[in-house]
Amino acid sequence: MDQTIVAIRSRHVLLHFGSEHRDSSDKKHRDKDKERLKLKDGSSDKQKDKHKEKKKEERVGRGLCYFHIATVLSELNPLALEESQMPLFWHFAQPFWLLVLGCWFTSFHLCAFFIPFRWEEERYTDGVKWKFLEHKGPVFAPPYEPLPSNVKFYYDGKHMKLSPGAEEVATFFAKMLDHEYTTKDVFRKNFFKDWRKEMTSEEKSKLTDLNKCDFSEMSEYFKAQSEARKAMTKEEKLKIKAENERILQEYGFCVMDNHKERIANFRIEPPGLFRGRGDHPKMGMLKRRIRPEDIIINCSKDSNHPKPPPGTKWKEVRHDNKVTWLVSWTENIQGSIKYIMLNPSSRIKGEKDWQKYEMARRLKKCVDRIRAQYREDWKSKEMRIRQRAVALYFIDKLALRAGNEKEEGETADTVGCCSLRVEHLTLHQEMDGQEYVVEFDFLGKDSIRYYNKVPVEKRVFKNLQLFMEDKEPEDDLFDRLNTSILNKHLQELMDGLTAKVFRTYNASITLQQQLNELTTSEDNVPAKILSYNRANRAVAVLCNHQRAPPKTFEKSMQNLQTKIDAKKEQLADAKRELKMSKYLLEGRIEEQLMKLEVQATDREENKQIALGTSKLNYLDPRISVAWCKKLGVPIEKIYNKTQREKFAWAIDMAEKDYEF
DNA sequence: CATTTGACTTAGCAGGATCGCT
DNA sequence: AGCGATCCTGCTAAGTCAAATG
């Protein structure tokens, strides 16, 4: 039994383990385990008391709950704790038997229990997200290190020593010199304006023209630094790695309601020059350094509050358990709030993710009705209803985003469905032998171009003509519609329905259909994976998830082709030589050849498509898990380690017959 | 009611880490 | 072992959407 897990799986008890385990069915160990859940400074005593009160509340709720071994053992069944060292049985209020035999774990490895069961009400009512939250606060960006005196800055050909404040901002620019955008007017203008704000009055009067600034020595210095970093010895690199690990251990985790959880982004964003995506009017602006005085800490009252660095203060410490963030600050470019939150592997994120897919599955049940409804609405005598219906058709059919209005001049000019303008589509009565074709061409999120030619139904076409009548190109296509109106309508059609649910629904259902169509159990594993990637790709195309072709694409394709050719040769050789092992050898080479060819196809088809986004955000992971189980594909071939952590709930939950 | 704010998800990319070959 | 190719992770911008605000 050593190093193994004894777990009896009923349909409703699912266990998930870290990599090191220790028998904790022993009571002594159990107490130790409880100790280990605390952060360094500890807080479990207060917690324990609180938890007694909480027990009842936590048992009611609707949702997927997962617990640590300590939670399960100490909280869910205190009786069993006393009575038995061995398998614990307990009977929950409703017809679900939960059963746990034993478990191993150490303090450094999270051992998560996933216990999906039906609760009767909300786990926490009124939007309460947690009862206990303790963390160490953020890690700040390292302070600015002034340049050595031999690295000089020149203005109009003459050496000039900059004040530390001005120098720091100058280095930001110097580091970007190789980037194309430092040549852009808007970038330079914004940068120079913000740089001047950091200058002393003397510098301000001298430095009046960015074109006369020579950052080349700075730039060279940083390049040399990065070379030096690469050339470091193994020991030095190891030392840095160890230090990073130490920081991770200290600041990278928090305790939320008895779970030790990984924090997603515990490091504060360092200062630098803002680079928005696409044609952003604020590119080049100075993103200022965040100090403790800018930071709002969120934690529970009864926790050990994080301490600000010596000699500093937090802006505020609050105890808001209606939100999930641990730390926040206001960023100076857009004035928006940034947060430190938990890792996707955390309970709070996993639960939310699961809910998202459950919502999409609810849409599946009534999507026919909703489609019938919006088709009916194309004929409405009210313009606003027709617009709403056509927009919804696009969102459903093309998986467009909702398209909130944006403040003009504050961000890049991008649109989604509700914010489409007349200039973004062209109507073709007939095109390439098809009738009623709509040609879309606009920039969407992240200024990614959406280009598509879609045949639509006649009624949609006629409506579009109507909406576009007497309008200028820059006018809104749907002038009687916005996302708020649309979502209110959707809310009436189905509780909790919003525009983005259609993206999730259509993505997931597409994956499921494609997997069914493309894969057979007779295929070998590489062929199955090719099919999986193709199904994934169909979704990525639907959602318009693009990427820049990898810089090394052509070359890597060539290399692969070389390998294929070599393999073919090898196969021909083997066929010529009539040896005993002929068949075996041939078979093996053929298999290798096929593998390579599959790889080539896959890569070619994937040139400009990014699969990651849909995999991570739109595809119900249970579909993939079920597919793997059904076809005997190891889950590791589909999800890497991080992804398996994020989708642990699905991996444990979904059986091979799961249907989205 | 329109507008703003706040909290949260979704997004592509750069560069570091790891892999697999010679 | 060294090296290029590939994979993965961290980063942070840019969306969605509901609630707060005026």
PDB file of C-alpha atoms (C1' of nucleotides) in Angstrom, chain A residues 269 277 287 338 403-404 406 414 446 498 500 555-556 603 642, chain C residues 4-18:
ATOM      1  CA  GLU A 269       3.419  44.697 -12.785  1.00  0.00           C
ATOM      2  CA  ARG A 277      -2.562  46.114 -29.049  1.00  0.00           C
ATOM      3  CA  LYS A 287       3.112  52.985 -16.866  1.00  0.00           C
ATOM      4  CA  LYS A 338      -5.926  45.585 -11.564  1.00  0.00           C
ATOM      5  CA  GLY A 403     -19.531  44.259 -28.626  1.00  0.00           C
ATOM      6  CA  ASN A 404     -19.817  46.831 -25.855  1.00  0.00           C
ATOM      7  CA  LYS A 406     -16.042  51.925 -26.061  1.00  0.00           C
ATOM      8  CA  THR A 414     -12.307  47.585 -32.406  1.00  0.00           C
ATOM      9  CA  ASP A 446      -6.972  42.632 -29.545  1.00  0.00           C
ATOM     10  CA  THR A 498     -25.884  36.368 -21.881  1.00  0.00           C
ATOM     11  CA  LYS A 500     -21.046  35.115 -24.384  1.00  0.00           C
ATOM     12  CA  LYS A 555      12.146  26.394 -41.739  1.00  0.00           C
ATOM     13  CA  SER A 556      10.543  23.921 -39.389  1.00  0.00           C
ATOM     14  CA  ARG A 603       1.427  21.805 -38.439  1.00  0.00           C
ATOM     15  CA  THR A 642      -1.044  23.162 -16.107  1.00  0.00           C
TER      16      THR A 642
ATOM     17  C1'  DG C   4      18.177  24.469 -32.348  1.00  0.00           C
ATOM     18  C1'  DA C   5      13.230  23.544 -32.278  1.00  0.00           C
ATOM     19  C1'  DT C   6       9.227  23.361 -29.705  1.00  0.00           C
ATOM     20  C1'  DC C   7       6.473  23.776 -25.764  1.00  0.00           C
ATOM     21  C1'  DC C   8       4.930  26.123 -21.842  1.00  0.00           C
ATOM     22  C1'  DT C   9       4.283  29.798 -18.703  1.00  0.00           C
ATOM     23  C1'  DG C  10       3.900  34.343 -17.192  1.00  0.00           C
ATOM     24  C1'  DC C  11       2.398  38.589 -18.420  1.00  0.00           C
ATOM     25  C1'  DT C  12      -0.907  41.964 -18.926  1.00  0.00           C
ATOM     26  C1'  DA C  13      -4.141  44.034 -22.256  1.00  0.00           C
ATOM     27  C1'  DA C  14      -8.784  43.892 -23.663  1.00  0.00           C
ATOM     28  C1'  DG C  15     -12.948  42.137 -23.475  1.00  0.00           C
ATOM     29  C1'  DT C  16     -17.956  40.982 -20.918  1.00  0.00           C
ATOM     30  C1'  DC C  17     -21.501  42.114 -17.888  1.00  0.00           C
ATOM     31  C1'  DA C  18     -23.871  43.544 -13.616  1.00  0.00           C
TER      32       DA C  18
END
